[in-house]
């Protein structure tokens, strides 16, 4: 089972026989939704070789814009990579750093993606927002949302005035739904062809890459 801890919790193994975990540091745009989603799926799927850290857990909203997330992530990536080299950790145990953010109406998205790529930070990106990825666990999507997150959120089967959509509950993620959500995401992503920037694709999400490559989870 993956464990979520603070930024500086890594302790080198004392014995060669002791299993090491690969640290994954995640910067999330949302203060609630993405961290709760990550917590639910790691507990459900189990990821014994990964230790997840929500790196900006206490960050204020002003520091959660895409470019700010990337800037902090790149800095942390450099620090943690230096630590791993200094500790003599095998490369497969070097930490990875991810950012999860949406298109929404943010500015400087292109600059954020460029800086992340240059700084060795992976990005899980959704257009118009993360709620699209949640929706794909329940139904296929065939129409654009016009860049409006609320249009996607309102289609969630549990959406109502009585519910806080930001909160993620375990029963909102059906058992065995990852494979279906991934298939639907890839289908909508491919509608535009590889020559079209992800910034122009609506809808679009590649959160499944974070799940598989970042968390090492292939089913939940």
Coordinates of N, CA, C and O in Angstrom, one line a residue, residues 81-219:
X81 N 16.9 14.8 -6.5 CA 17.8 14.1 -7.4 C 19.2 14.2 -6.8 O 20.0 13.2 -6.8
X82 N 19.6 15.3 -6.4 CA 20.9 15.5 -5.8 C 21.1 14.6 -4.5 O 22.1 14.0 -4.3
X83 N 20.0 14.5 -3.7 CA 20.0 13.7 -2.5 C 20.2 12.2 -2.9 O 21.0 11.5 -2.3
X84 N 19.5 11.8 -3.9 CA 19.5 10.4 -4.3 C 20.9 10.0 -4.8 O 21.4 9.0 -4.5
X85 N 21.5 10.9 -5.6 CA 22.9 10.7 -6.1 C 23.9 10.6 -4.9 O 24.7 9.8 -4.9
X86 N 23.7 11.6 -4.0 CA 24.6 11.6 -2.8 C 24.5 10.4 -2.0 O 25.5 9.9 -1.4
X87 N 23.3 9.8 -1.8 CA 23.0 8.6 -1.0 C 23.4 7.4 -1.8 O 23.4 6.3 -1.2
X88 N 23.7 7.5 -3.1 CA 24.1 6.3 -3.8 C 23.0 5.4 -4.2 O 23.2 4.2 -4.4
X89 N 21.8 5.9 -4.2 CA 20.6 5.1 -4.6 C 20.7 4.7 -6.0 O 21.0 5.5 -6.9
X90 N 20.3 3.5 -6.3 CA 20.2 3.0 -7.7 C 19.2 3.9 -8.5 O 18.2 4.4 -7.8
X91 N 19.4 4.1 -9.7 CA 18.6 5.1 -10.5 C 17.1 4.7 -10.5 O 16.2 5.6 -10.5
X92 N 16.8 3.4 -10.4 CA 15.4 3.0 -10.4 C 14.6 3.5 -9.1 O 13.4 3.5 -9.0
X93 N 15.4 3.9 -8.1 CA 14.9 4.4 -6.8 C 15.0 5.9 -6.7 O 14.6 6.4 -5.6
X94 N 15.4 6.5 -7.8 CA 15.4 8.0 -7.7 C 14.0 8.5 -7.7 O 13.1 7.9 -8.3
X95 N 13.7 9.6 -7.0 CA 12.4 10.1 -6.9 C 11.9 10.7 -8.2 O 12.7 11.1 -9.0
X96 N 10.6 10.7 -8.4 CA 10.0 11.4 -9.5 C 9.0 12.5 -9.0 O 8.5 12.4 -7.9
X97 N 8.9 13.5 -9.8 CA 8.1 14.6 -9.4 C 7.0 14.9 -10.5 O 7.4 14.9 -11.7
X98 N 5.8 15.0 -10.1 CA 4.7 15.2 -11.0 C 3.9 16.5 -10.6 O 3.8 16.8 -9.4
X99 N 3.3 17.1 -11.6 CA 2.3 18.1 -11.3 C 0.9 17.7 -12.0 O 0.9 17.1 -13.1
X100 N -0.1 17.9 -11.2 CA -1.5 17.7 -11.8 C -2.2 19.0 -11.8 O -2.5 19.7 -10.8
X101 N -2.5 19.5 -13.1 CA -3.2 20.7 -13.2 C -4.1 20.7 -14.5 O -3.9 19.8 -15.3
X102 N -5.0 21.7 -14.5 CA -6.0 21.7 -15.6 C -5.8 22.9 -16.5 O -5.1 23.9 -16.2
X103 N -6.5 22.9 -17.6 CA -6.5 24.0 -18.5 C -7.3 25.1 -17.9 O -6.9 26.3 -17.9
X104 N -8.6 24.8 -17.5 CA -9.5 25.9 -17.0 C -9.3 27.2 -17.8 O -9.4 27.1 -19.0
X105 N -9.1 28.3 -17.1 CA -8.9 29.5 -17.8 C -7.5 30.1 -17.4 O -7.3 31.3 -17.4
X106 N -6.6 29.2 -17.1 CA -5.3 29.7 -16.6 C -4.5 30.3 -17.8 O -4.6 29.9 -18.9
X107 N -3.6 31.2 -17.4 CA -2.7 31.8 -18.3 C -1.3 31.1 -18.2 O -1.1 30.4 -17.2
X108 N -0.5 31.3 -19.1 CA 0.9 30.8 -19.1 C 1.0 29.2 -19.0 O 1.9 28.7 -18.5
X109 N -0.1 28.6 -19.5 CA -0.1 27.1 -19.5 C 1.0 26.6 -20.4 O 1.8 25.6 -20.0
X110 N 1.2 27.1 -21.5 CA 2.2 26.7 -22.5 C 3.6 26.8 -21.8 O 4.5 25.9 -21.9
X111 N 3.9 27.9 -21.2 CA 5.1 28.1 -20.5 C 5.3 27.1 -19.4 O 6.5 26.6 -19.2
X112 N 4.3 26.8 -18.7 CA 4.4 25.8 -17.6 C 4.7 24.5 -18.1 O 5.6 23.8 -17.5
X113 N 4.1 24.0 -19.2 CA 4.4 22.7 -19.8 C 5.8 22.7 -20.3 O 6.5 21.7 -20.1
X114 N 6.3 23.8 -20.9 CA 7.6 23.8 -21.4 C 8.7 23.7 -20.3 O 9.7 23.0 -20.4
X115 N 8.4 24.5 -19.2 CA 9.4 24.5 -18.1 C 9.4 23.1 -17.4 O 10.5 22.7 -17.0
X116 N 8.3 22.5 -17.3 CA 8.2 21.2 -16.7 C 9.0 20.2 -17.5 O 9.8 19.4 -17.0
X117 N 8.9 20.2 -18.8 CA 9.6 19.3 -19.7 C 11.1 19.5 -19.6 O 11.9 18.6 -19.4
X118 N 11.5 20.8 -19.6 CA 13.0 21.1 -19.5 C 13.5 20.7 -18.1 O 14.7 20.4 -18.0
X119 N 12.7 20.8 -17.1 CA 13.1 20.5 -15.7 C 13.0 19.1 -15.2 O 13.2 18.8 -14.1
X120 N 12.5 18.2 -16.1 CA 12.4 16.8 -15.8 C 11.2 16.5 -14.9 O 11.2 15.5 -14.2
X121 N 10.2 17.3 -14.9 CA 9.0 17.2 -14.1 C 7.8 16.7 -15.1 O 7.6 17.3 -16.1
X122 N 7.1 15.6 -14.7 CA 6.0 15.1 -15.5 C 4.7 15.9 -15.1 O 4.5 16.3 -14.0
X123 N 3.9 16.0 -16.1 CA 2.6 16.7 -15.9 C 1.4 15.8 -16.3 O 1.5 15.3 -17.4
X124 N 0.4 15.7 -15.4 CA -0.8 15.1 -15.8 C -1.8 16.2 -16.0 O -2.1 17.0 -15.1
X125 N -2.3 16.4 -17.3 CA -3.0 17.5 -17.7 C -4.4 17.2 -18.1 O -4.6 16.1 -18.8
X126 N -5.4 18.0 -17.8 CA -6.8 17.8 -18.2 C -7.4 19.0 -18.7 O -7.1 20.1 -18.2
X127 N -8.2 18.9 -19.7 CA -8.9 20.0 -20.4 C -10.4 19.6 -20.5 O -10.7 18.6 -21.2
X128 N -11.3 20.3 -19.9 CA -11.1 21.5 -19.2 C -10.6 21.4 -17.7 O -10.0 22.3 -17.2
X129 N -10.9 20.2 -17.1 CA -10.4 20.1 -15.7 C -10.4 18.6 -15.3 O -10.8 17.7 -16.0
X130 N -10.0 18.4 -14.0 CA -9.8 17.0 -13.5 C -11.1 16.3 -13.5 O -11.2 15.0 -13.5
X131 N -12.2 17.0 -13.4 CA -13.6 16.4 -13.3 C -13.8 15.5 -14.6 O -14.6 14.6 -14.5
X132 N -13.2 15.9 -15.7 CA -13.3 15.0 -16.9 C -12.8 13.6 -16.6 O -13.5 12.6 -17.0
X133 N -11.7 13.5 -16.0 CA -11.1 12.2 -15.7 C -12.1 11.4 -14.7 O -12.3 10.2 -14.9
X134 N -12.6 12.1 -13.8 CA -13.6 11.4 -12.9 C -14.8 11.0 -13.6 O -15.3 9.9 -13.4
X135 N -15.3 11.8 -14.6 CA -16.5 11.5 -15.3 C -16.2 10.3 -16.2 O -17.2 9.4 -16.4
X136 N -15.1 10.1 -16.7 CA -14.8 9.0 -17.6 C -14.8 7.6 -16.9 O -14.9 6.6 -17.6
X137 N -14.8 7.6 -15.6 CA -15.0 6.4 -14.8 C -16.5 5.9 -14.9 O -16.8 4.8 -14.5
X138 N -17.4 6.8 -15.3 CA -18.8 6.5 -15.3 C -19.4 6.5 -16.7 O -20.3 5.7 -17.0
X139 N -18.9 7.3 -17.7 CA -19.5 7.3 -19.0 C -18.5 7.8 -20.0 O -17.5 8.5 -19.7
X140 N -18.8 7.5 -21.3 CA -18.0 8.0 -22.4 C -18.4 9.5 -22.6 O -19.5 9.9 -22.3
X141 N -17.4 10.2 -23.2 CA -17.6 11.6 -23.5 C -17.4 11.8 -25.0 O -16.4 11.4 -25.5
X142 N -18.4 12.5 -25.6 CA -18.3 12.6 -27.1 C -18.3 14.1 -27.5 O -18.0 14.4 -28.6
X143 N -18.7 15.0 -26.6 CA -18.8 16.4 -27.0 C -17.8 17.3 -26.2 O -17.3 16.9 -25.2
X144 N -17.5 18.4 -26.8 CA -16.6 19.4 -26.1 C -17.4 20.1 -25.0 O -18.6 20.1 -24.9
X145 N -16.6 20.6 -24.0 CA -17.2 21.3 -22.9 C -16.9 22.8 -23.0 O -17.3 23.6 -22.1
X146 N -16.4 23.2 -24.2 CA -16.2 24.6 -24.4 C -15.2 25.3 -23.4 O -15.3 26.5 -23.1
X147 N -14.4 24.5 -22.8 CA -13.4 25.0 -21.8 C -14.0 25.3 -20.5 O -13.3 25.9 -19.6
X148 N -15.2 24.9 -20.2 CA -15.9 25.2 -19.0 C -16.0 24.0 -18.1 O -16.6 23.0 -18.4
X149 N -15.3 24.1 -16.9 CA -15.2 23.0 -16.0 C -16.5 22.6 -15.5 O -16.8 21.4 -15.3
X150 N -17.3 23.5 -15.2 CA -18.7 23.2 -14.6 C -19.5 22.3 -15.5 O -20.3 21.5 -15.0
X151 N -19.3 22.5 -16.8 CA -20.1 21.7 -17.8 C -19.7 20.2 -17.6 O -20.6 19.3 -17.8
X152 N -18.4 19.9 -17.3 CA -18.0 18.6 -17.1 C -18.5 18.1 -15.7 O -19.0 17.0 -15.5
X153 N -18.3 18.9 -14.7 CA -18.7 18.5 -13.3 C -20.2 18.2 -13.2 O -20.5 17.3 -12.5
X154 N -21.0 18.9 -13.9 CA -22.4 18.7 -13.8 C -22.9 17.4 -14.4 O -24.0 16.9 -14.0
X155 N -22.0 16.8 -15.2 CA -22.4 15.5 -15.7 C -22.0 14.3 -14.8 O -22.4 13.1 -15.1
X156 N -21.3 14.6 -13.8 CA -21.0 13.5 -12.8 C -22.3 13.0 -12.2 O -23.2 13.7 -11.8
X157 N -22.4 11.7 -12.2 CA -23.7 11.1 -11.7 C -24.1 11.4 -10.3 O -25.3 11.3 -9.9
X158 N -23.2 11.8 -9.5 CA -23.4 12.1 -8.1 C -23.5 13.7 -7.9 O -23.5 14.1 -6.7
X159 N -23.4 14.4 -9.0 CA -23.5 15.9 -8.8 C -24.9 16.4 -8.4 O -25.8 16.0 -9.1
X160 N -24.9 17.2 -7.4 CA -26.2 17.8 -7.0 C -25.8 19.0 -6.1 O -24.7 19.1 -5.6
X161 N -26.8 19.8 -5.8 CA -26.5 20.9 -4.9 C -26.2 20.5 -3.5 O -25.6 21.2 -2.8
X162 N -26.6 19.2 -3.2 CA -26.3 18.7 -1.8 C -24.9 18.2 -1.7 O -24.4 18.0 -0.6
X163 N -24.2 18.0 -2.8 CA -22.9 17.4 -2.8 C -21.8 18.4 -3.1 O -22.0 19.3 -3.9
X164 N -20.7 18.3 -2.4 CA -19.5 19.1 -2.7 C -18.7 18.3 -3.7 O -18.1 17.3 -3.4
X165 N -18.7 18.7 -5.0 CA -18.0 18.0 -6.0 C -16.5 17.9 -5.8 O -15.9 17.0 -6.2
X166 N -16.0 18.8 -5.0 CA -14.5 18.8 -4.8 C -14.1 17.6 -4.0 O -13.0 17.1 -4.1
X167 N -15.0 17.1 -3.1 CA -14.8 16.0 -2.3 C -14.9 14.7 -3.1 O -15.9 14.5 -3.8
X168 N -13.9 13.8 -2.9 CA -13.9 12.5 -3.6 C -14.2 11.4 -2.6 O -13.4 11.3 -1.7
X169 N -15.2 10.6 -2.9 CA -15.5 9.5 -2.0 C -15.2 8.2 -2.7 O -15.3 8.1 -4.0
X170 N -14.9 7.2 -2.0 CA -14.5 5.9 -2.6 C -15.5 5.3 -3.5 O -15.2 4.8 -4.5
X171 N -16.8 5.4 -3.1 CA -17.9 4.8 -3.9 C -18.2 5.6 -5.2 O -19.0 5.2 -6.0
X172 N -17.5 6.8 -5.3 CA -17.6 7.5 -6.6 C -16.7 7.0 -7.7 O -16.7 7.4 -8.8
X173 N -15.8 6.1 -7.3 CA -14.8 5.5 -8.2 C -15.2 4.0 -8.2 O -14.7 3.2 -7.4
X174 N -16.0 3.6 -9.2 CA -16.4 2.2 -9.3 C -15.3 1.2 -9.3 O -14.2 1.5 -9.9
X175 N -15.4 0.1 -8.7 CA -14.4 -1.0 -8.7 C -14.1 -1.4 -10.1 O -15.1 -1.6 -10.9
X176 N -12.9 -1.5 -10.5 CA -12.5 -2.0 -11.8 C -12.7 -1.0 -12.9 O -12.6 -1.3 -14.1
X177 N -12.8 0.3 -12.5 CA -13.2 1.3 -13.5 C -11.9 2.0 -14.2 O -12.1 2.7 -15.1
X178 N -10.7 1.7 -13.7 CA -9.6 2.4 -14.2 C -9.4 2.0 -15.7 O -9.1 2.9 -16.5
X179 N -9.4 0.8 -16.0 CA -9.2 0.3 -17.4 C -10.2 1.0 -18.4 O -9.9 1.4 -19.5
X180 N -11.5 1.1 -17.9 CA -12.5 1.7 -18.8 C -12.2 3.2 -18.9 O -12.3 3.7 -20.0
X181 N -11.9 3.9 -17.8 CA -11.6 5.3 -17.9 C -10.4 5.6 -18.8 O -10.4 6.6 -19.6
X182 N -9.4 4.8 -18.7 CA -8.2 4.9 -19.5 C -8.6 4.8 -21.0 O -8.1 5.6 -21.9
X183 N -9.3 3.8 -21.3 CA -9.7 3.5 -22.7 C -10.5 4.7 -23.3 O -10.3 5.1 -24.4
X184 N -11.4 5.2 -22.5 CA -12.2 6.3 -22.9 C -11.4 7.6 -23.1 O -11.6 8.4 -24.0
X185 N -10.4 7.8 -22.2 CA -9.6 9.0 -22.3 C -8.7 8.9 -23.6 O -8.6 9.9 -24.3
X186 N -8.2 7.7 -23.8 CA -7.3 7.6 -25.0 C -8.1 7.8 -26.3 O -7.7 8.4 -27.3
X187 N -9.4 7.4 -26.3 CA -10.3 7.6 -27.4 C -10.5 9.1 -27.7 O -10.4 9.5 -28.9
X188 N -10.8 9.8 -26.7 CA -11.1 11.2 -26.9 C -9.8 12.0 -27.2 O -9.8 12.9 -28.0
X189 N -8.7 11.6 -26.7 CA -7.4 12.2 -27.0 C -7.0 12.0 -28.4 O -6.4 12.9 -29.0
X190 N -7.3 10.9 -29.0 CA -6.9 10.5 -30.3 C -7.8 11.1 -31.4 O -7.5 11.1 -32.6
X191 N -8.9 11.7 -31.0 CA -9.8 12.3 -31.9 C -9.1 13.5 -32.7 O -9.5 13.8 -33.8
X192 N -8.2 14.1 -32.1 CA -7.6 15.3 -32.7 C -6.3 15.0 -33.5 O -5.9 15.9 -34.2
X193 N -5.8 13.9 -33.3 CA -4.5 13.6 -34.1 C -3.3 14.1 -33.3 O -3.4 15.0 -32.5
X194 N -2.2 13.5 -33.5 CA -0.9 13.8 -32.8 C -0.4 15.2 -33.1 O 0.4 15.7 -32.3
X195 N -0.8 15.8 -34.2 CA -0.3 17.1 -34.5 C -0.9 18.3 -33.8 O -0.5 19.4 -33.8
X196 N -2.1 18.0 -33.1 CA -2.8 19.0 -32.4 C -2.3 19.1 -30.9 O -2.3 18.1 -30.2
X197 N -1.9 20.3 -30.5 CA -1.5 20.5 -29.1 C -2.6 20.1 -28.1 O -3.8 20.3 -28.4
X198 N -2.2 19.5 -27.0 CA -3.1 19.2 -25.9 C -3.9 20.4 -25.4 O -5.0 20.3 -24.9
X199 N -3.2 21.6 -25.6 CA -3.9 22.8 -25.1 C -5.1 23.1 -25.9 O -6.0 23.9 -25.5
X200 N -5.2 22.6 -27.1 CA -6.3 22.9 -28.0 C -7.3 21.7 -28.0 O -8.4 21.8 -28.7
X201 N -7.1 20.7 -27.3 CA -8.0 19.5 -27.3 C -9.0 19.7 -26.1 O -8.6 19.8 -25.0
X202 N -10.2 19.7 -26.5 CA -11.3 19.8 -25.5 C -12.4 18.8 -25.9 O -13.1 19.1 -26.8
X203 N -12.5 17.7 -25.2 CA -11.9 17.3 -23.9 C -10.6 16.6 -24.1 O -10.3 16.1 -25.2
X204 N -9.8 16.6 -23.0 CA -8.5 15.9 -23.1 C -8.0 15.6 -21.6 O -8.2 16.4 -20.7
X205 N -7.5 14.4 -21.4 CA -6.9 14.1 -20.1 C -5.9 13.0 -20.3 O -6.1 12.0 -21.0
X206 N -4.7 13.1 -19.6 CA -3.8 12.0 -19.6 C -3.4 11.6 -18.1 O -2.3 11.2 -17.8
X207 N -4.4 11.8 -17.2 CA -4.2 11.4 -15.8 C -3.8 9.9 -15.7 O -3.1 9.5 -14.8
X208 N -4.3 9.1 -16.6 CA -4.0 7.7 -16.6 C -2.5 7.4 -16.6 O -2.0 6.4 -16.1
X209 N -1.7 8.3 -17.3 CA -0.3 8.2 -17.3 C 0.4 8.4 -15.9 O 1.3 7.7 -15.6
X210 N -0.2 9.3 -15.2 CA 0.3 9.5 -13.8 C 0.0 8.3 -13.0 O 0.8 7.8 -12.2
X211 N -1.2 7.7 -13.1 CA -1.6 6.5 -12.4 C -0.6 5.4 -12.6 O -0.1 4.7 -11.7
X212 N -0.4 5.1 -13.9 CA 0.4 4.0 -14.3 C 1.9 4.2 -14.1 O 2.6 3.4 -13.5
X213 N 2.4 5.3 -14.6 CA 3.9 5.6 -14.6 C 4.3 6.2 -13.3 O 5.5 6.0 -12.9
X214 N 3.5 7.1 -12.7 CA 3.9 7.7 -11.5 C 3.6 6.8 -10.3 O 4.5 6.7 -9.5
X215 N 2.4 6.3 -10.1 CA 2.1 5.5 -9.0 C 2.3 4.0 -9.1 O 2.3 3.3 -8.1
X216 N 2.5 3.6 -10.4 CA 2.8 2.2 -10.6 C 1.5 1.3 -10.4 O 1.6 0.1 -10.2
X217 N 0.4 2.0 -10.7 CA -0.9 1.3 -10.5 C -1.5 1.0 -11.9 O -1.6 1.9 -12.7
X218 N -1.9 -0.2 -12.1 CA -2.5 -0.6 -13.4 C -3.9 -1.0 -13.4 O -4.6 -1.2 -14.4
X219 N -4.5 -1.1 -12.2 CA -5.9 -1.4 -12.0 C -6.3 -1.0 -10.6 O -5.6 -1.0 -9.6

